[in-house]
Every structure is written in C-alpha cells, then in structure tokens.
Coordinates of N, CA and C in Angstrom, one line a residue:
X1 N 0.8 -1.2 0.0 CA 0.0 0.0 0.0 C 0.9 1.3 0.0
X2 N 1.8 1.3 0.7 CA 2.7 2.1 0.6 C 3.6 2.8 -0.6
X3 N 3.6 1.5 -1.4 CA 4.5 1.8 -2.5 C 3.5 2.0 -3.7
X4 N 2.6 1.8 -3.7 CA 1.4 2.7 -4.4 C 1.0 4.1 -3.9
X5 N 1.5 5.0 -3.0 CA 0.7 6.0 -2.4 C 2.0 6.9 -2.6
X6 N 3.5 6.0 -2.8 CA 4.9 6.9 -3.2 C 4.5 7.3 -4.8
X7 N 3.9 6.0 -5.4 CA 3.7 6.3 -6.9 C 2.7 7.3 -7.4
X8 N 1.8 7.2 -6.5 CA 0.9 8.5 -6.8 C 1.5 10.0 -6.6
X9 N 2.4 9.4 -5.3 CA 2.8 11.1 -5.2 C 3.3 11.5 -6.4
X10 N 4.5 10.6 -6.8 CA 5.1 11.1 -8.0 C 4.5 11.5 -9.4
X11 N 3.2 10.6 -9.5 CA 2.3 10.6 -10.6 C 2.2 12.5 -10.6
X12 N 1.4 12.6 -9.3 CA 1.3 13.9 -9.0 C 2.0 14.9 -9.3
X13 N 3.4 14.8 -8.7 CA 4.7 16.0 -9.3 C 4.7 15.8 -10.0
X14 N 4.6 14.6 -11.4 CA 4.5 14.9 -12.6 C 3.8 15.8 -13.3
X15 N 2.4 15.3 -12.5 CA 1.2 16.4 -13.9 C 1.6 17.7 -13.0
X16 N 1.4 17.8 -11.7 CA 2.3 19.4 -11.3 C 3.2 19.9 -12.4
X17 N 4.5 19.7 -12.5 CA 5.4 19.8 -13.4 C 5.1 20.1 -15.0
X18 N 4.7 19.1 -15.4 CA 4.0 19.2 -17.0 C 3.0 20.5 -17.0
X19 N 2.0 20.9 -16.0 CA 1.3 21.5 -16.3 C 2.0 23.2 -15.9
X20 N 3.3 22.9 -14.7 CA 4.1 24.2 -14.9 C 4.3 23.9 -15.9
X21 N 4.8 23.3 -16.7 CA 6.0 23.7 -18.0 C 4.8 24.2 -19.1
X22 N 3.7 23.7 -19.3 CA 2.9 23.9 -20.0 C 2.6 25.9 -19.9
X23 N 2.3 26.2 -18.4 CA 2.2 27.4 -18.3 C 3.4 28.1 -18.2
X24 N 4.7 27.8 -18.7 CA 5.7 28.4 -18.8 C 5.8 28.4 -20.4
X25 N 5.5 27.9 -21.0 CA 5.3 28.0 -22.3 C 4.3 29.4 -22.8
X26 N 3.3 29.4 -22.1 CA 2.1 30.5 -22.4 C 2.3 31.5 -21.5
X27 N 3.3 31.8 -20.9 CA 3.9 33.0 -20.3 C 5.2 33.6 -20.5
X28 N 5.9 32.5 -21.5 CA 7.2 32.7 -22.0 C 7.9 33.9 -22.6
X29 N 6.8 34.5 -23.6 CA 7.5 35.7 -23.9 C 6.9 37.0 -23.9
X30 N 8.0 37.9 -23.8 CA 8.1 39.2 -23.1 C 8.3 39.7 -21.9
X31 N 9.4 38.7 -21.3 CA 10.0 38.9 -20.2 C 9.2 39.4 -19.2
X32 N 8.0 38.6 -18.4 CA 6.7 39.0 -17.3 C 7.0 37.6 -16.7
X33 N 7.6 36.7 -18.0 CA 7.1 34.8 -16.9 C 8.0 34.3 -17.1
X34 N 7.8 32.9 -17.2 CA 9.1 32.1 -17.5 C 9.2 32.2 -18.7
X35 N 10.9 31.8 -18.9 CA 11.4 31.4 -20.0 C 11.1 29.9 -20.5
X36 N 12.5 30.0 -21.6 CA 12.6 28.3 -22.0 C 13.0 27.9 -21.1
X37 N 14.7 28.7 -20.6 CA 15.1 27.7 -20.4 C 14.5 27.5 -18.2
X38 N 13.5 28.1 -18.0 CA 12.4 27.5 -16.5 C 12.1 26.7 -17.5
X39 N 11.3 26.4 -18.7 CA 10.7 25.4 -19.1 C 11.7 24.1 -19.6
X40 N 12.5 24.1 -19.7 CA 13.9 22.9 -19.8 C 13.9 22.3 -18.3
X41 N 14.5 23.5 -17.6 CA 14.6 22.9 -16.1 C 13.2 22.2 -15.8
X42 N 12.2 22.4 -16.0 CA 11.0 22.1 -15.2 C 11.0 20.4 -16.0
X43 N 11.2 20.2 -17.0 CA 11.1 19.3 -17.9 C 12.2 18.1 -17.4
X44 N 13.4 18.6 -17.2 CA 14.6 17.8 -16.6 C 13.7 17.2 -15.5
X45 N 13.5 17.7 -14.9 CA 12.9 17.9 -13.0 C 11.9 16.5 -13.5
X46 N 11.1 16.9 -14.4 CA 10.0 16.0 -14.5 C 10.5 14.0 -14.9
X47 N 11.6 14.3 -15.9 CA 12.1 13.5 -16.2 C 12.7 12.7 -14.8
X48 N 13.6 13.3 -14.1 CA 14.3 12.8 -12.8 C 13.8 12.1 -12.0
X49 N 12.4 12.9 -11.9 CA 11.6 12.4 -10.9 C 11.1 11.5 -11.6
X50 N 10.8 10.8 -12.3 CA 9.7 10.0 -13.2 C 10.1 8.6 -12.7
X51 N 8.5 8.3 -12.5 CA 8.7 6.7 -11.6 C 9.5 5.3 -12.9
X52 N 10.6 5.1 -12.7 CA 10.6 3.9 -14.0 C 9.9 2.8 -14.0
X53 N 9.5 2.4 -13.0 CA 8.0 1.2 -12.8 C 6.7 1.8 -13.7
X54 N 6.7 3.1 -14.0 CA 5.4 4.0 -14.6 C 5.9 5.1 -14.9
X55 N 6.8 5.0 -16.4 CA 7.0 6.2 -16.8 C 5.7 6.4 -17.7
X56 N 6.3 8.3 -17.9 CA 5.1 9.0 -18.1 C 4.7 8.4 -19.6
X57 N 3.3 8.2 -19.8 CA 2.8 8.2 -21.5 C 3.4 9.0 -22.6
X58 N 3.3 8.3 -23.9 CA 4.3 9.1 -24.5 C 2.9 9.9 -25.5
X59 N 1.8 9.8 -24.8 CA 1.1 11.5 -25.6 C 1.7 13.0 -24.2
X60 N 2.3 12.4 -23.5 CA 2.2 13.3 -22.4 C 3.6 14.4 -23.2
X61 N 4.7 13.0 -23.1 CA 5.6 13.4 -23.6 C 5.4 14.3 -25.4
X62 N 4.9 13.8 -25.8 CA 5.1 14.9 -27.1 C 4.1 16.0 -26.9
X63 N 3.3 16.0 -26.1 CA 2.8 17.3 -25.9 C 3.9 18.3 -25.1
X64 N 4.4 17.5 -24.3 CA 5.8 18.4 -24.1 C 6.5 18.8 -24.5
X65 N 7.1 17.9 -26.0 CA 8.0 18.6 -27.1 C 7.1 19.1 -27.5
X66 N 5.6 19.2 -28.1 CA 5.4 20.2 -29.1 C 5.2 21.5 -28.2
X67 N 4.7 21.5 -26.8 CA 4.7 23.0 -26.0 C 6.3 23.7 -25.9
X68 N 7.8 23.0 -26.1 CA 9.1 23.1 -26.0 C 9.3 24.0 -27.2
X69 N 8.1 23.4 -28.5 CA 8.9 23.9 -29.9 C 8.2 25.3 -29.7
X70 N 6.7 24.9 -29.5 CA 6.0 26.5 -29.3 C 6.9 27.9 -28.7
X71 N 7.7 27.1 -27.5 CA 8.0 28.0 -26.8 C 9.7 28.8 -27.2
X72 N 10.1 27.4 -28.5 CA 11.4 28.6 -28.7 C 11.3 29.2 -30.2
X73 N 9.7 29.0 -31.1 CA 9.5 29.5 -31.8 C 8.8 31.2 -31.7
X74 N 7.8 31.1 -30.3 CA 7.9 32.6 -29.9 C 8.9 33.1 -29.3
X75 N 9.6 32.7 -29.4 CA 11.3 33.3 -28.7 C 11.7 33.6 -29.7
X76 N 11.9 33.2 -30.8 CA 12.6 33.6 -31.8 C 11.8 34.7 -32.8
X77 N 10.3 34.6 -32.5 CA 8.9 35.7 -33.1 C 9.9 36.8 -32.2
X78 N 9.5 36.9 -31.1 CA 9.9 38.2 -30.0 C 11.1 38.6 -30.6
X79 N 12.3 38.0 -30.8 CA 13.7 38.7 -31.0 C 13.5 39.6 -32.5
X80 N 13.0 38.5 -33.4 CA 12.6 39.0 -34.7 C 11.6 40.4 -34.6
X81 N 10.9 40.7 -34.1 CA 10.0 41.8 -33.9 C 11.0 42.9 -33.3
X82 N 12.0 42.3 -32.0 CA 12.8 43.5 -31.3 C 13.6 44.0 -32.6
X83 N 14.3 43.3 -33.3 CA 15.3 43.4 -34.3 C 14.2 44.6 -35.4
X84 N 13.3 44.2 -36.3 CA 12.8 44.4 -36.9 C 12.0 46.4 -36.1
X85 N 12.0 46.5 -35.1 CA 11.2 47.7 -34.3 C 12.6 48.7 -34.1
X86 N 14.2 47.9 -34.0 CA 15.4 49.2 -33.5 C 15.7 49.5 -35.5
X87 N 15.3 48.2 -36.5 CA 15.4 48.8 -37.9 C 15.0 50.2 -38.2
X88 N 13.5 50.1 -37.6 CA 12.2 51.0 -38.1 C 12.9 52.2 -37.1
X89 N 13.5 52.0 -35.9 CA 14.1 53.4 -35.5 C 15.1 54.5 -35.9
X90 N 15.9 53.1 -36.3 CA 16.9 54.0 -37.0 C 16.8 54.6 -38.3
X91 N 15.8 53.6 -39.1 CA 15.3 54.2 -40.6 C 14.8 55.9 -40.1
X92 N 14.0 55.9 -39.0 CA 13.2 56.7 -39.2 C 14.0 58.0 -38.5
X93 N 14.9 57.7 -37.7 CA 16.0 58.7 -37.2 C 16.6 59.7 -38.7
X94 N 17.2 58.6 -39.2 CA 17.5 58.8 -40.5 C 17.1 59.6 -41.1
X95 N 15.5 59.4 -41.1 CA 14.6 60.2 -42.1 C 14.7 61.5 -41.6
X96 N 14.8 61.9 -40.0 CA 15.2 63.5 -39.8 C 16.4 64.4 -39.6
X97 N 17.2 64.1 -40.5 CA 18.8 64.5 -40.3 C 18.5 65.3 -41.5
X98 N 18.5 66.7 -41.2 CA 18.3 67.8 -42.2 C 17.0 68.1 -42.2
X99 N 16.3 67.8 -41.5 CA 15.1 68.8 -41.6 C 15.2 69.8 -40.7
X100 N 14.1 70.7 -40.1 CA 14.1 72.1 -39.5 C 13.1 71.5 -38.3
X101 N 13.7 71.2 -37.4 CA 12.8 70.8 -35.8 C 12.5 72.3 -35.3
X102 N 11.0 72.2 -34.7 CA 10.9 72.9 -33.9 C 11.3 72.4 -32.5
X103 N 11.5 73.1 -31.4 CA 11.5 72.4 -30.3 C 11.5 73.1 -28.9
X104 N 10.9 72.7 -27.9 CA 10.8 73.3 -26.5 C 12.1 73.4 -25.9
X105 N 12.7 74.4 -25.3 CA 13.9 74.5 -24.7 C 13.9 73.9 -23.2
X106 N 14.8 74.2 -22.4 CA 14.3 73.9 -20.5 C 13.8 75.0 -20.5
X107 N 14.2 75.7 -21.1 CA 13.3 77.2 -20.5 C 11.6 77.1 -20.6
X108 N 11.4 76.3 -21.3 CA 10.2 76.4 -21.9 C 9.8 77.0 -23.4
X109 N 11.0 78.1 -23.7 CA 10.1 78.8 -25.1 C 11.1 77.5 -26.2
X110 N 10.0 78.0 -27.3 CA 10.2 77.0 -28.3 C 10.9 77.7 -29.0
X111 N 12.2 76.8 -30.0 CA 13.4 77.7 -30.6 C 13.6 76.2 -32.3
X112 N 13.8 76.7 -33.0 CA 13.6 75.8 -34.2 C 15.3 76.1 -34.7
X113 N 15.7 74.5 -35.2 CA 16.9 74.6 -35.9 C 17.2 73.2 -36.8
X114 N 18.0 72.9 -37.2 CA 18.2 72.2 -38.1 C 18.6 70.7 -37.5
X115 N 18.0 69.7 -38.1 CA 18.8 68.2 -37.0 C 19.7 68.1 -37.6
X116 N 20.8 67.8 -37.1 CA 22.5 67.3 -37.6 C 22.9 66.1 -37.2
X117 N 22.1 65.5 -36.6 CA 22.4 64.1 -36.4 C 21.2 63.7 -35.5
X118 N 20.7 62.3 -35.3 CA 20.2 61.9 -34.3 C 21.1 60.7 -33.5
X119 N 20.6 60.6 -32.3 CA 21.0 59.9 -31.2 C 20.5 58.2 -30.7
X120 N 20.3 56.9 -31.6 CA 19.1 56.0 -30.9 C 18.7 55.7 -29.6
X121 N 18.0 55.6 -29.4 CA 17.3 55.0 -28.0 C 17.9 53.8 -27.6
X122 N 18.2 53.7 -26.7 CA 18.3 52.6 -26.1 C 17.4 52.1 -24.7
X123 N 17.3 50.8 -24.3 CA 16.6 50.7 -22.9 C 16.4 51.4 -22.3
X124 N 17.6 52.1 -21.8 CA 17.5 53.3 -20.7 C 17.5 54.4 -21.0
X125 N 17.7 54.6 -22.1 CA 18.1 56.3 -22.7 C 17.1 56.3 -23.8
X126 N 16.7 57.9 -23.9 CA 15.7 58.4 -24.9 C 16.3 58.6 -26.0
X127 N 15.5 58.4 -27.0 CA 17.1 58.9 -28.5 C 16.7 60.6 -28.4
X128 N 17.7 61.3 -28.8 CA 17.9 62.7 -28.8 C 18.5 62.6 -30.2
X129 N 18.0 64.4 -30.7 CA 18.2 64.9 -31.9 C 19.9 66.3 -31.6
X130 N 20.4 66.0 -32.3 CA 21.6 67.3 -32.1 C 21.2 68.3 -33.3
X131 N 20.3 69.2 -32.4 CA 20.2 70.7 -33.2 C 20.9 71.8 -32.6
X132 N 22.0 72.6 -33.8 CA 22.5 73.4 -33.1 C 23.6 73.0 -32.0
X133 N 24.2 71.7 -32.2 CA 25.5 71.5 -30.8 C 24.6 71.4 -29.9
X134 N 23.4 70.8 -29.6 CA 23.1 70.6 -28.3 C 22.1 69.0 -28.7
X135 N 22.0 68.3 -27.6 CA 21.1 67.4 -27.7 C 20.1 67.3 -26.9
X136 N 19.2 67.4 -27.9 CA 17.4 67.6 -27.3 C 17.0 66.2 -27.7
X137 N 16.3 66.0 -26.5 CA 15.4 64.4 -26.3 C 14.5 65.0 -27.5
X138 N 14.3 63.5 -28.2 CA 13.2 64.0 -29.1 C 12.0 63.8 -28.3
X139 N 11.4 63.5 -27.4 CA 10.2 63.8 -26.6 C 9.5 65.8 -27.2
X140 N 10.9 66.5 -26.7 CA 10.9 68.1 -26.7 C 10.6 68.4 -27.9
X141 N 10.4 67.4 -29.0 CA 10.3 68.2 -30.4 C 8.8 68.1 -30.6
X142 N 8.3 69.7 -31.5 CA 7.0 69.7 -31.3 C 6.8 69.6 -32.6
X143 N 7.1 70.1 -33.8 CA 7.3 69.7 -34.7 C 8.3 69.8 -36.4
X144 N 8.2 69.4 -37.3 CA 9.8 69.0 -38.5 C 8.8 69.5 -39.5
X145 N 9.8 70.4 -39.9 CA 9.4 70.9 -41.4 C 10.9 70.5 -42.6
X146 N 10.0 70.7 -43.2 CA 11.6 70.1 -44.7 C 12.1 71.4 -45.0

C-alpha cells in the first residue's frame, strides 16, 4: 500500500510539473514569466523524478515537445520583432537628419533649428536629436518641417 501511495505522489509531481511547463510556455515571452530555459529545467525535474516502474505516457511526452517547440518559436517571433522595431528606429532617425525641428527649450520657449544628427534610444536612454550642438530628447520636439 505504501509503494502505491509513493507512486501517486510522483504521478502527481509529474502532472504538477508538466502542467508548470505547460504554463511556462504560455507565459514565456516578453520577459513577465518564465522562459525556456524554466521550461527545460521544469522538464529535466519531471524527467528525474519520473517513476521507471510507470513512466510517463508518451502522448504526455510529445505534448511536451510540441509546448518546447511553441515555446522557442515565440522566442525567436519576439527577438525578430525587437530586431525588426530598432530597424524601423533608425530608418526613421535617419529620415530627420536635415530637416528644421521645432522644439521646447528647458526654458520652456520654443526655438527651431536644423537636425545634424540623431542619437538611438536605447533601454535606458531616450534617443535625442543634435540641433545646433546641443542634444534635445526627441520627446521636446513639437514639430519637422523640410
């Protein structure tokens, strides 16, 4: 009786397990949930623990690989979109080098000059425009004439 009631437990940490990895897959991307590789580990874990008197079914297991593939195919969606979004920034940086910014000073009054370069954004930092030897956040620009 005993060694039936170890097997359950285990049965149990399994579908536990499976069903984290499952929800580590559908929370995987955009850096809020788990990743793959929580979803690897969780998968190892499941494996380890896995009774060999009663290993798991193999519809369990390929529902596992196909939630694995899901999960490094939106990984590679995500990176593709971040790549494809810093393109469209800098194209579009690009597109204001020589036109006539208007723009708010700290002072407050608004003073217009020519862009000579732009600056990209990064994580932490705003991209800024250099009008006139100075760099103004482009937040401050009110508006670009040609």
């Amino acid at each position: 009786m005993r060694r039936r009631s170890h097997g359950r437990r285990r049965q149990h940490r399994e579908r536990d397990l499976l069903a984290g990895a499952q929800s580590a897959a559908s929370t995987s991307v955009g850096g809020t949930g788990m990743d793959k590789d929580t979803f690897l580990k969780l998968l190892v874990a499941q494996m380890k623990y896995q009774d060999p008197s009663a290993p798991t079914d193999s519809s369990a297991f390929v529902t596992q690989t196909a939630t694995y593939s899901q999960v490094e195919a939106l990984q590679k969606l995500t990176d593709q979109n971040a790549s494809m979004l810093a393109m469209q920034r800098a194209s579009s940086a690009g597109a204001l080098v020589g036109k006539t910014a208007t723009y708010l000073g700290e002072d407050g009054v608004a003073r217009t000059g020519a862009v000579a370069s732009v600056i990209l954004a990064t994580d932490s930092t705003e991209a800024t425009a250099v009008i006139g030897g100075q760099s103004i956040p482009v937040g401050r620009i009110t508006a670009f004439t040609a």
